[in-house]
Amino acid sequence: MKLSNSNMDKYEMRRLALKALSDKLGYGGKAMIAAKIGKDSSYVSRMLYPPKKAGRKRIGEDMLELLVRAYPDAFKEIATMSRVLDNREATNYVRVQHIEAEAHMGPGRINEDFPEVVNSVEFTPNYIRSLIGFVPPPGRLKLITGTGDSMSPKILPGETVLVDTGCNTFVGDGLYLINTGSGQQIKALHERNGYIYVTSMDKALYPDFVADENTIIGGRVYLIQHLERVS
């Protein structure tokens, strides 16, 4: 099956390669694939859903790697094309992975599955340097989606934030990805009177409290990609 159409979405190319493999394996093919990659059959079925079908699971970079390891012949061409795209102008851009994980802007959210890479976004080094002050090593910056409304209007539900996951200590007042024991949260940290307070925009529902020794800092937020309603 030739999949060299440059106008085809890369996720659709991966889906078609998976469909070709499933068809080749015949009856029980989905179950065989699922067993090899450590997922259940329903997960494989969702990866085979057409683009606009509800519940579809796109084949991200991590899942593609699992499929390549399990069925190298079936995904050899796709993997080669992905490497070519990933290496394109690598020295001129900072590639940031958008992972399929959510950070709650409320009580917290636990991401049970190992996060899949949804896509990658490229930034110029100068832009990253203007945000952070330096260009971090590859893989350190991540894009994560926020849920909940405790940080509204600063961060609205569904907006994506750029997180420096290499920042695991308090380095000054600002927005951080933290875990106080109930999952990942996006919160503001402020130092007052020698204590670090965890704060929300909605103080009526989420009053400020002091971060204790069990609070884990997973990264610092440097950029919010705002959603804009189109009228």
JSON list of C-alpha atoms in Angstrom, two decimals:
[
{"chain": "A", "resi": 1, "resn": "MET", "atom": "CA", "xyz": [0.00, 0.00, 0.00]},
{"chain": "A", "resi": 2, "resn": "LYS", "atom": "CA", "xyz": [1.63, 3.24, -1.15]},
{"chain": "A", "resi": 3, "resn": "LEU", "atom": "CA", "xyz": [1.22, 6.13, 1.29]},
{"chain": "A", "resi": 4, "resn": "SER", "atom": "CA", "xyz": [3.37, 8.83, -0.27]},
{"chain": "A", "resi": 5, "resn": "ASN", "atom": "CA", "xyz": [0.71, 11.50, -0.84]},
{"chain": "A", "resi": 6, "resn": "SER", "atom": "CA", "xyz": [2.33, 14.62, 0.61]},
{"chain": "A", "resi": 7, "resn": "ASN", "atom": "CA", "xyz": [-1.07, 16.32, 0.92]},
{"chain": "A", "resi": 8, "resn": "MET", "atom": "CA", "xyz": [-2.42, 13.59, 3.19]},
{"chain": "A", "resi": 9, "resn": "ASP", "atom": "CA", "xyz": [-2.58, 14.27, 6.93]},
{"chain": "A", "resi": 10, "resn": "LYS", "atom": "CA", "xyz": [0.12, 12.30, 8.73]},
{"chain": "A", "resi": 11, "resn": "TYR", "atom": "CA", "xyz": [-2.40, 10.87, 11.18]},
{"chain": "A", "resi": 12, "resn": "GLU", "atom": "CA", "xyz": [-4.57, 9.64, 8.33]},
{"chain": "A", "resi": 13, "resn": "MET", "atom": "CA", "xyz": [-1.51, 8.02, 6.75]},
{"chain": "A", "resi": 14, "resn": "ARG", "atom": "CA", "xyz": [-0.84, 6.19, 10.00]},
{"chain": "A", "resi": 15, "resn": "ARG", "atom": "CA", "xyz": [-4.49, 5.16, 10.31]},
{"chain": "A", "resi": 16, "resn": "LEU", "atom": "CA", "xyz": [-4.51, 3.75, 6.79]},
{"chain": "A", "resi": 17, "resn": "ALA", "atom": "CA", "xyz": [-1.31, 1.82, 7.48]},
{"chain": "A", "resi": 18, "resn": "LEU", "atom": "CA", "xyz": [-2.90, 0.35, 10.60]},
{"chain": "A", "resi": 19, "resn": "LYS", "atom": "CA", "xyz": [-6.07, -0.50, 8.66]},
{"chain": "A", "resi": 20, "resn": "ALA", "atom": "CA", "xyz": [-4.00, -2.25, 5.98]},
{"chain": "A", "resi": 21, "resn": "LEU", "atom": "CA", "xyz": [-2.26, -4.30, 8.67]},
{"chain": "A", "resi": 22, "resn": "SER", "atom": "CA", "xyz": [-5.55, -5.19, 10.37]},
{"chain": "A", "resi": 23, "resn": "ASP", "atom": "CA", "xyz": [-7.08, -6.24, 7.05]},
{"chain": "A", "resi": 24, "resn": "LYS", "atom": "CA", "xyz": [-4.03, -8.34, 6.24]},
{"chain": "A", "resi": 25, "resn": "LEU", "atom": "CA", "xyz": [-4.20, -10.14, 9.59]},
{"chain": "A", "resi": 26, "resn": "GLY", "atom": "CA", "xyz": [-7.87, -10.91, 8.98]},
{"chain": "A", "resi": 27, "resn": "TYR", "atom": "CA", "xyz": [-10.29, -12.14, 11.63]},
{"chain": "A", "resi": 28, "resn": "GLY", "atom": "CA", "xyz": [-9.03, -11.25, 15.09]},
{"chain": "A", "resi": 29, "resn": "GLY", "atom": "CA", "xyz": [-6.47, -8.84, 13.67]},
{"chain": "A", "resi": 30, "resn": "LYS", "atom": "CA", "xyz": [-7.38, -6.02, 16.03]},
{"chain": "A", "resi": 31, "resn": "ALA", "atom": "CA", "xyz": [-6.97, -8.30, 19.03]},
{"chain": "A", "resi": 32, "resn": "MET", "atom": "CA", "xyz": [-3.56, -9.46, 17.79]},
{"chain": "A", "resi": 33, "resn": "ILE", "atom": "CA", "xyz": [-2.39, -5.89, 17.30]},
{"chain": "A", "resi": 34, "resn": "ALA", "atom": "CA", "xyz": [-3.71, -4.89, 20.71]},
{"chain": "A", "resi": 35, "resn": "ALA", "atom": "CA", "xyz": [-1.85, -7.73, 22.42]},
{"chain": "A", "resi": 36, "resn": "LYS", "atom": "CA", "xyz": [1.42, -6.77, 20.76]},
{"chain": "A", "resi": 37, "resn": "ILE", "atom": "CA", "xyz": [1.27, -3.09, 21.72]},
{"chain": "A", "resi": 38, "resn": "GLY", "atom": "CA", "xyz": [-0.16, -3.60, 25.20]},
{"chain": "A", "resi": 39, "resn": "LYS", "atom": "CA", "xyz": [-3.58, -2.04, 24.59]},
{"chain": "A", "resi": 40, "resn": "ASP", "atom": "CA", "xyz": [-7.08, -3.47, 24.49]},
{"chain": "A", "resi": 41, "resn": "SER", "atom": "CA", "xyz": [-8.99, -4.15, 21.28]},
{"chain": "A", "resi": 42, "resn": "SER", "atom": "CA", "xyz": [-11.30, -1.17, 21.74]},
{"chain": "A", "resi": 43, "resn": "TYR", "atom": "CA", "xyz": [-8.29, 1.14, 21.76]},
{"chain": "A", "resi": 44, "resn": "VAL", "atom": "CA", "xyz": [-7.12, -0.26, 18.42]},
{"chain": "A", "resi": 45, "resn": "SER", "atom": "CA", "xyz": [-10.67, 0.08, 17.06]},
{"chain": "A", "resi": 46, "resn": "ARG", "atom": "CA", "xyz": [-10.72, 3.75, 18.03]},
{"chain": "A", "resi": 47, "resn": "MET", "atom": "CA", "xyz": [-7.41, 4.32, 16.24]},
{"chain": "A", "resi": 48, "resn": "LEU", "atom": "CA", "xyz": [-9.09, 2.96, 13.11]},
{"chain": "A", "resi": 49, "resn": "TYR", "atom": "CA", "xyz": [-12.05, 5.37, 13.34]},
{"chain": "A", "resi": 50, "resn": "PRO", "atom": "CA", "xyz": [-12.25, 7.81, 10.39]},
{"chain": "A", "resi": 51, "resn": "PRO", "atom": "CA", "xyz": [-11.15, 11.39, 11.17]},
{"chain": "A", "resi": 52, "resn": "LYS", "atom": "CA", "xyz": [-14.53, 12.89, 12.04]},
{"chain": "A", "resi": 53, "resn": "LYS", "atom": "CA", "xyz": [-15.94, 10.00, 14.05]},
{"chain": "A", "resi": 54, "resn": "ALA", "atom": "CA", "xyz": [-16.47, 10.70, 17.76]},
{"chain": "A", "resi": 55, "resn": "GLY", "atom": "CA", "xyz": [-14.10, 8.88, 20.07]},
{"chain": "A", "resi": 56, "resn": "ARG", "atom": "CA", "xyz": [-11.33, 8.59, 17.52]},
{"chain": "A", "resi": 57, "resn": "LYS", "atom": "CA", "xyz": [-7.79, 8.13, 18.86]},
{"chain": "A", "resi": 58, "resn": "ARG", "atom": "CA", "xyz": [-5.14, 9.68, 16.67]},
{"chain": "A", "resi": 59, "resn": "ILE", "atom": "CA", "xyz": [-1.91, 7.73, 16.32]},
{"chain": "A", "resi": 60, "resn": "GLY", "atom": "CA", "xyz": [0.62, 9.99, 18.02]},
{"chain": "A", "resi": 61, "resn": "GLU", "atom": "CA", "xyz": [4.39, 9.72, 18.01]},
{"chain": "A", "resi": 62, "resn": "ASP", "atom": "CA", "xyz": [4.63, 7.37, 20.99]},
{"chain": "A", "resi": 63, "resn": "MET", "atom": "CA", "xyz": [1.98, 5.02, 19.61]},
{"chain": "A", "resi": 64, "resn": "LEU", "atom": "CA", "xyz": [3.67, 5.04, 16.21]},
{"chain": "A", "resi": 65, "resn": "GLU", "atom": "CA", "xyz": [6.88, 3.93, 17.91]},
{"chain": "A", "resi": 66, "resn": "LEU", "atom": "CA", "xyz": [5.05, 1.02, 19.55]},
{"chain": "A", "resi": 67, "resn": "LEU", "atom": "CA", "xyz": [3.56, -0.01, 16.21]},
{"chain": "A", "resi": 68, "resn": "VAL", "atom": "CA", "xyz": [6.94, 0.21, 14.47]},
{"chain": "A", "resi": 69, "resn": "ARG", "atom": "CA", "xyz": [8.50, -2.03, 17.10]},
{"chain": "A", "resi": 70, "resn": "ALA", "atom": "CA", "xyz": [5.67, -4.55, 16.90]},
{"chain": "A", "resi": 71, "resn": "TYR", "atom": "CA", "xyz": [5.26, -4.55, 13.10]},
{"chain": "A", "resi": 72, "resn": "PRO", "atom": "CA", "xyz": [8.36, -2.96, 11.51]},
{"chain": "A", "resi": 73, "resn": "ASP", "atom": "CA", "xyz": [7.52, -4.07, 7.97]},
{"chain": "A", "resi": 74, "resn": "ALA", "atom": "CA", "xyz": [4.00, -2.65, 8.09]},
{"chain": "A", "resi": 75, "resn": "PHE", "atom": "CA", "xyz": [5.08, 0.76, 9.39]},
{"chain": "A", "resi": 76, "resn": "LYS", "atom": "CA", "xyz": [8.57, 1.09, 7.90]},
{"chain": "A", "resi": 77, "resn": "GLU", "atom": "CA", "xyz": [7.55, 3.62, 5.26]},
{"chain": "A", "resi": 78, "resn": "ILE", "atom": "CA", "xyz": [5.48, 5.67, 7.71]},
{"chain": "A", "resi": 79, "resn": "ALA", "atom": "CA", "xyz": [8.31, 5.73, 10.26]},
{"chain": "A", "resi": 80, "resn": "THR", "atom": "CA", "xyz": [10.80, 6.85, 7.63]},
{"chain": "A", "resi": 81, "resn": "MET", "atom": "CA", "xyz": [8.53, 9.69, 6.51]},
{"chain": "A", "resi": 82, "resn": "SER", "atom": "CA", "xyz": [8.00, 10.77, 10.13]},
{"chain": "A", "resi": 83, "resn": "ARG", "atom": "CA", "xyz": [11.74, 10.89, 10.75]},
{"chain": "A", "resi": 84, "resn": "VAL", "atom": "CA", "xyz": [12.21, 13.01, 7.65]},
{"chain": "A", "resi": 85, "resn": "LEU", "atom": "CA", "xyz": [9.55, 15.44, 8.85]},
{"chain": "A", "resi": 86, "resn": "ASP", "atom": "CA", "xyz": [10.93, 15.49, 12.38]},
{"chain": "A", "resi": 87, "resn": "ASN", "atom": "CA", "xyz": [14.42, 16.28, 11.12]},
{"chain": "A", "resi": 88, "resn": "ARG", "atom": "CA", "xyz": [13.25, 19.04, 8.79]},
{"chain": "A", "resi": 89, "resn": "GLU", "atom": "CA", "xyz": [15.05, 22.27, 9.63]},
{"chain": "A", "resi": 90, "resn": "ALA", "atom": "CA", "xyz": [15.76, 20.85, 13.09]},
{"chain": "A", "resi": 91, "resn": "THR", "atom": "CA", "xyz": [18.54, 23.31, 13.69]},
{"chain": "A", "resi": 92, "resn": "ASN", "atom": "CA", "xyz": [16.33, 26.32, 12.92]},
{"chain": "A", "resi": 93, "resn": "TYR", "atom": "CA", "xyz": [13.38, 25.56, 15.19]},
{"chain": "A", "resi": 94, "resn": "VAL", "atom": "CA", "xyz": [12.58, 24.43, 18.70]},
{"chain": "A", "resi": 95, "resn": "ARG", "atom": "CA", "xyz": [10.09, 21.57, 18.42]},
{"chain": "A", "resi": 96, "resn": "VAL", "atom": "CA", "xyz": [7.68, 21.33, 21.36]},
{"chain": "A", "resi": 97, "resn": "GLN", "atom": "CA", "xyz": [5.50, 18.25, 21.84]},
{"chain": "A", "resi": 98, "resn": "HIS", "atom": "CA", "xyz": [1.81, 18.72, 22.61]},
{"chain": "A", "resi": 99, "resn": "ILE", "atom": "CA", "xyz": [1.05, 15.77, 24.87]},
{"chain": "A", "resi": 100, "resn": "GLU", "atom": "CA", "xyz": [-2.37, 14.21, 25.41]},
{"chain": "A", "resi": 101, "resn": "ALA", "atom": "CA", "xyz": [-2.52, 15.09, 29.09]},
{"chain": "A", "resi": 102, "resn": "GLU", "atom": "CA", "xyz": [-4.65, 17.58, 30.96]},
{"chain": "A", "resi": 103, "resn": "ALA", "atom": "CA", "xyz": [-3.87, 19.77, 33.94]},
{"chain": "A", "resi": 104, "resn": "HIS", "atom": "CA", "xyz": [-6.92, 20.76, 35.94]},
{"chain": "A", "resi": 105, "resn": "MET", "atom": "CA", "xyz": [-7.47, 24.34, 37.02]},
{"chain": "A", "resi": 106, "resn": "GLY", "atom": "CA", "xyz": [-9.52, 23.18, 39.99]},
{"chain": "A", "resi": 107, "resn": "PRO", "atom": "CA", "xyz": [-9.14, 20.28, 42.44]},
{"chain": "A", "resi": 108, "resn": "GLY", "atom": "CA", "xyz": [-6.73, 18.35, 40.22]},
{"chain": "A", "resi": 109, "resn": "ARG", "atom": "CA", "xyz": [-6.69, 15.78, 37.45]},
{"chain": "A", "resi": 110, "resn": "ILE", "atom": "CA", "xyz": [-4.89, 12.44, 37.34]},
{"chain": "A", "resi": 111, "resn": "ASN", "atom": "CA", "xyz": [-3.69, 11.34, 33.91]},
{"chain": "A", "resi": 112, "resn": "GLU", "atom": "CA", "xyz": [-3.85, 7.57, 34.16]},
{"chain": "A", "resi": 113, "resn": "ASP", "atom": "CA", "xyz": [-2.40, 6.65, 30.76]},
{"chain": "A", "resi": 114, "resn": "PHE", "atom": "CA", "xyz": [1.13, 7.44, 29.73]},
{"chain": "A", "resi": 115, "resn": "PRO", "atom": "CA", "xyz": [0.58, 10.65, 27.74]},
{"chain": "A", "resi": 116, "resn": "GLU", "atom": "CA", "xyz": [0.55, 10.31, 23.98]},
{"chain": "A", "resi": 117, "resn": "VAL", "atom": "CA", "xyz": [2.13, 12.97, 21.79]},
{"chain": "A", "resi": 118, "resn": "VAL", "atom": "CA", "xyz": [-0.74, 14.62, 19.91]},
{"chain": "A", "resi": 119, "resn": "ASN", "atom": "CA", "xyz": [1.41, 16.78, 17.65]},
{"chain": "A", "resi": 120, "resn": "SER", "atom": "CA", "xyz": [4.43, 19.04, 17.66]},
{"chain": "A", "resi": 121, "resn": "VAL", "atom": "CA", "xyz": [4.65, 22.81, 17.37]},
{"chain": "A", "resi": 122, "resn": "GLU", "atom": "CA", "xyz": [7.74, 24.61, 16.15]},
{"chain": "A", "resi": 123, "resn": "PHE", "atom": "CA", "xyz": [8.96, 27.89, 17.65]},
{"chain": "A", "resi": 124, "resn": "THR", "atom": "CA", "xyz": [11.95, 29.97, 16.65]},
{"chain": "A", "resi": 125, "resn": "PRO", "atom": "CA", "xyz": [14.82, 29.89, 19.16]},
{"chain": "A", "resi": 126, "resn": "ASN", "atom": "CA", "xyz": [14.64, 33.68, 19.50]},
{"chain": "A", "resi": 127, "resn": "TYR", "atom": "CA", "xyz": [10.98, 33.49, 20.51]},
{"chain": "A", "resi": 128, "resn": "ILE", "atom": "CA", "xyz": [11.66, 30.82, 23.13]},
{"chain": "A", "resi": 129, "resn": "ARG", "atom": "CA", "xyz": [14.61, 32.83, 24.39]},
{"chain": "A", "resi": 130, "resn": "SER", "atom": "CA", "xyz": [12.37, 35.91, 24.72]},
{"chain": "A", "resi": 131, "resn": "LEU", "atom": "CA", "xyz": [9.93, 33.92, 26.87]},
{"chain": "A", "resi": 132, "resn": "ILE", "atom": "CA", "xyz": [12.30, 31.97, 29.10]},
{"chain": "A", "resi": 133, "resn": "GLY", "atom": "CA", "xyz": [15.65, 33.69, 28.75]},
{"chain": "A", "resi": 134, "resn": "PHE", "atom": "CA", "xyz": [17.37, 30.68, 27.21]},
{"chain": "A", "resi": 135, "resn": "VAL", "atom": "CA", "xyz": [16.66, 27.71, 24.92]},
{"chain": "A", "resi": 136, "resn": "PRO", "atom": "CA", "xyz": [16.10, 24.53, 27.00]},
{"chain": "A", "resi": 137, "resn": "PRO", "atom": "CA", "xyz": [17.38, 21.11, 25.89]},
{"chain": "A", "resi": 138, "resn": "PRO", "atom": "CA", "xyz": [15.13, 19.15, 23.48]},
{"chain": "A", "resi": 139, "resn": "GLY", "atom": "CA", "xyz": [12.10, 17.54, 25.11]},
{"chain": "A", "resi": 140, "resn": "ARG", "atom": "CA", "xyz": [12.00, 19.81, 28.13]},
{"chain": "A", "resi": 141, "resn": "LEU", "atom": "CA", "xyz": [9.23, 22.12, 26.90]},
{"chain": "A", "resi": 142, "resn": "LYS", "atom": "CA", "xyz": [5.72, 20.65, 26.66]},
{"chain": "A", "resi": 143, "resn": "LEU", "atom": "CA", "xyz": [2.30, 21.90, 25.59]},
{"chain": "A", "resi": 144, "resn": "ILE", "atom": "CA", "xyz": [-0.48, 20.84, 27.97]},
{"chain": "A", "resi": 145, "resn": "THR", "atom": "CA", "xyz": [-4.22, 21.59, 27.88]},
{"chain": "A", "resi": 146, "resn": "GLY", "atom": "CA", "xyz": [-5.94, 23.14, 30.88]},
{"chain": "A", "resi": 147, "resn": "THR", "atom": "CA", "xyz": [-9.39, 22.13, 32.12]},
{"chain": "A", "resi": 148, "resn": "GLY", "atom": "CA", "xyz": [-11.71, 23.64, 34.70]},
{"chain": "A", "resi": 149, "resn": "ASP", "atom": "CA", "xyz": [-12.34, 27.31, 35.39]},
{"chain": "A", "resi": 150, "resn": "SER", "atom": "CA", "xyz": [-10.59, 28.17, 38.66]},
{"chain": "A", "resi": 151, "resn": "MET", "atom": "CA", "xyz": [-7.96, 30.17, 36.75]},
{"chain": "A", "resi": 152, "resn": "SER", "atom": "CA", "xyz": [-10.44, 32.03, 34.52]},
{"chain": "A", "resi": 153, "resn": "PRO", "atom": "CA", "xyz": [-10.12, 34.55, 32.99]},
{"chain": "A", "resi": 154, "resn": "LYS", "atom": "CA", "xyz": [-6.33, 34.17, 33.15]},
{"chain": "A", "resi": 155, "resn": "ILE", "atom": "CA", "xyz": [-6.54, 30.70, 31.59]},
{"chain": "A", "resi": 156, "resn": "LEU", "atom": "CA", "xyz": [-9.81, 29.52, 30.06]},
{"chain": "A", "resi": 157, "resn": "PRO", "atom": "CA", "xyz": [-10.88, 25.85, 29.88]},
{"chain": "A", "resi": 158, "resn": "GLY", "atom": "CA", "xyz": [-9.41, 24.18, 26.80]},
{"chain": "A", "resi": 159, "resn": "GLU", "atom": "CA", "xyz": [-6.55, 26.60, 26.39]},
{"chain": "A", "resi": 160, "resn": "THR", "atom": "CA", "xyz": [-3.03, 25.25, 26.00]},
{"chain": "A", "resi": 161, "resn": "VAL", "atom": "CA", "xyz": [-0.06, 26.30, 28.08]},
{"chain": "A", "resi": 162, "resn": "LEU", "atom": "CA", "xyz": [3.66, 26.03, 27.39]},
{"chain": "A", "resi": 163, "resn": "VAL", "atom": "CA", "xyz": [5.41, 24.39, 30.35]},
{"chain": "A", "resi": 164, "resn": "ASP", "atom": "CA", "xyz": [9.11, 24.17, 31.12]},
{"chain": "A", "resi": 165, "resn": "THR", "atom": "CA", "xyz": [9.15, 20.74, 32.78]},
{"chain": "A", "resi": 166, "resn": "GLY", "atom": "CA", "xyz": [12.76, 21.22, 33.80]},
{"chain": "A", "resi": 167, "resn": "CYS", "atom": "CA", "xyz": [11.75, 23.84, 36.36]},
{"chain": "A", "resi": 168, "resn": "ASN", "atom": "CA", "xyz": [10.93, 21.78, 39.46]},
{"chain": "A", "resi": 169, "resn": "THR", "atom": "CA", "xyz": [11.45, 24.39, 42.17]},
{"chain": "A", "resi": 170, "resn": "PHE", "atom": "CA", "xyz": [9.86, 27.72, 43.01]},
{"chain": "A", "resi": 171, "resn": "VAL", "atom": "CA", "xyz": [11.83, 30.42, 41.20]},
{"chain": "A", "resi": 172, "resn": "GLY", "atom": "CA", "xyz": [9.51, 33.36, 41.77]},
{"chain": "A", "resi": 173, "resn": "ASP", "atom": "CA", "xyz": [5.85, 34.33, 41.60]},
{"chain": "A", "resi": 174, "resn": "GLY", "atom": "CA", "xyz": [4.07, 32.94, 38.54]},
{"chain": "A", "resi": 175, "resn": "LEU", "atom": "CA", "xyz": [2.03, 30.10, 37.07]},
{"chain": "A", "resi": 176, "resn": "TYR", "atom": "CA", "xyz": [3.17, 26.53, 37.66]},
{"chain": "A", "resi": 177, "resn": "LEU", "atom": "CA", "xyz": [2.17, 22.95, 36.93]},
{"chain": "A", "resi": 178, "resn": "ILE", "atom": "CA", "xyz": [1.89, 21.41, 40.39]},
{"chain": "A", "resi": 179, "resn": "ASN", "atom": "CA", "xyz": [0.60, 18.33, 42.20]},
{"chain": "A", "resi": 180, "resn": "THR", "atom": "CA", "xyz": [-0.57, 18.67, 45.78]},
{"chain": "A", "resi": 181, "resn": "GLY", "atom": "CA", "xyz": [-1.64, 15.03, 46.00]},
{"chain": "A", "resi": 182, "resn": "SER", "atom": "CA", "xyz": [-4.80, 15.02, 43.90]},
{"chain": "A", "resi": 183, "resn": "GLY", "atom": "CA", "xyz": [-3.41, 15.20, 40.39]},
{"chain": "A", "resi": 184, "resn": "GLN", "atom": "CA", "xyz": [-1.92, 17.81, 38.10]},
{"chain": "A", "resi": 185, "resn": "GLN", "atom": "CA", "xyz": [-3.08, 21.38, 38.46]},
{"chain": "A", "resi": 186, "resn": "ILE", "atom": "CA", "xyz": [-2.23, 24.71, 36.91]},
{"chain": "A", "resi": 187, "resn": "LYS", "atom": "CA", "xyz": [-2.02, 27.23, 39.73]},
{"chain": "A", "resi": 188, "resn": "ALA", "atom": "CA", "xyz": [-0.32, 30.48, 40.63]},
{"chain": "A", "resi": 189, "resn": "LEU", "atom": "CA", "xyz": [2.37, 30.34, 43.29]},
{"chain": "A", "resi": 190, "resn": "HIS", "atom": "CA", "xyz": [3.09, 33.48, 45.32]},
{"chain": "A", "resi": 191, "resn": "GLU", "atom": "CA", "xyz": [5.55, 34.05, 48.14]},
{"chain": "A", "resi": 192, "resn": "ARG", "atom": "CA", "xyz": [4.17, 35.94, 51.13]},
{"chain": "A", "resi": 193, "resn": "ASN", "atom": "CA", "xyz": [5.78, 36.34, 54.55]},
{"chain": "A", "resi": 194, "resn": "GLY", "atom": "CA", "xyz": [8.19, 33.50, 53.94]},
{"chain": "A", "resi": 195, "resn": "TYR", "atom": "CA", "xyz": [5.51, 31.05, 52.77]},
{"chain": "A", "resi": 196, "resn": "ILE", "atom": "CA", "xyz": [4.60, 29.93, 49.26]},
{"chain": "A", "resi": 197, "resn": "TYR", "atom": "CA", "xyz": [0.85, 30.15, 48.63]},
{"chain": "A", "resi": 198, "resn": "VAL", "atom": "CA", "xyz": [-1.11, 28.21, 46.02]},
{"chain": "A", "resi": 199, "resn": "THR", "atom": "CA", "xyz": [-3.66, 30.61, 44.55]},
{"chain": "A", "resi": 200, "resn": "SER", "atom": "CA", "xyz": [-6.51, 30.57, 42.04]},
{"chain": "A", "resi": 201, "resn": "MET", "atom": "CA", "xyz": [-8.35, 33.35, 40.25]},
{"chain": "A", "resi": 202, "resn": "ASP", "atom": "CA", "xyz": [-11.66, 32.11, 41.70]},
{"chain": "A", "resi": 203, "resn": "LYS", "atom": "CA", "xyz": [-10.91, 32.63, 45.39]},
{"chain": "A", "resi": 204, "resn": "ALA", "atom": "CA", "xyz": [-14.50, 32.05, 46.49]},
{"chain": "A", "resi": 205, "resn": "LEU", "atom": "CA", "xyz": [-14.39, 28.39, 45.45]},
{"chain": "A", "resi": 206, "resn": "TYR", "atom": "CA", "xyz": [-10.63, 27.89, 45.73]},
{"chain": "A", "resi": 207, "resn": "PRO", "atom": "CA", "xyz": [-9.17, 29.94, 48.59]},
{"chain": "A", "resi": 208, "resn": "ASP", "atom": "CA", "xyz": [-5.42, 30.39, 48.88]},
{"chain": "A", "resi": 209, "resn": "PHE", "atom": "CA", "xyz": [-3.47, 27.83, 50.90]},
{"chain": "A", "resi": 210, "resn": "VAL", "atom": "CA", "xyz": [0.15, 27.28, 51.86]},
{"chain": "A", "resi": 211, "resn": "ALA", "atom": "CA", "xyz": [2.09, 24.76, 49.78]},
{"chain": "A", "resi": 212, "resn": "ASP", "atom": "CA", "xyz": [3.49, 22.05, 52.05]},
{"chain": "A", "resi": 213, "resn": "GLU", "atom": "CA", "xyz": [6.47, 19.74, 51.69]},
{"chain": "A", "resi": 214, "resn": "ASN", "atom": "CA", "xyz": [4.36, 17.27, 49.68]},
{"chain": "A", "resi": 215, "resn": "THR", "atom": "CA", "xyz": [3.65, 19.77, 46.91]},
{"chain": "A", "resi": 216, "resn": "ILE", "atom": "CA", "xyz": [5.42, 18.77, 43.70]},
{"chain": "A", "resi": 217, "resn": "ILE", "atom": "CA", "xyz": [6.30, 21.34, 41.06]},
{"chain": "A", "resi": 218, "resn": "GLY", "atom": "CA", "xyz": [6.14, 19.76, 37.62]},
{"chain": "A", "resi": 219, "resn": "GLY", "atom": "CA", "xyz": [7.09, 22.84, 35.63]},
{"chain": "A", "resi": 220, "resn": "ARG", "atom": "CA", "xyz": [6.62, 26.54, 35.14]},
{"chain": "A", "resi": 221, "resn": "VAL", "atom": "CA", "xyz": [4.10, 28.00, 32.70]},
{"chain": "A", "resi": 222, "resn": "TYR", "atom": "CA", "xyz": [5.55, 30.55, 30.29]},
{"chain": "A", "resi": 223, "resn": "LEU", "atom": "CA", "xyz": [2.91, 30.93, 27.60]},
{"chain": "A", "resi": 224, "resn": "ILE", "atom": "CA", "xyz": [-0.88, 30.68, 27.33]},
{"chain": "A", "resi": 225, "resn": "GLN", "atom": "CA", "xyz": [-2.36, 30.05, 23.88]},
{"chain": "A", "resi": 226, "resn": "HIS", "atom": "CA", "xyz": [-5.67, 31.88, 24.14]},
{"chain": "A", "resi": 227, "resn": "LEU", "atom": "CA", "xyz": [-8.84, 30.77, 22.40]},
{"chain": "A", "resi": 228, "resn": "GLU", "atom": "CA", "xyz": [-10.74, 33.46, 20.56]},
{"chain": "A", "resi": 229, "resn": "ARG", "atom": "CA", "xyz": [-14.42, 33.26, 19.68]},
{"chain": "A", "resi": 230, "resn": "VAL", "atom": "CA", "xyz": [-15.13, 33.95, 16.02]},
{"chain": "A", "resi": 231, "resn": "SER", "atom": "CA", "xyz": [-18.40, 35.82, 15.49]}
]
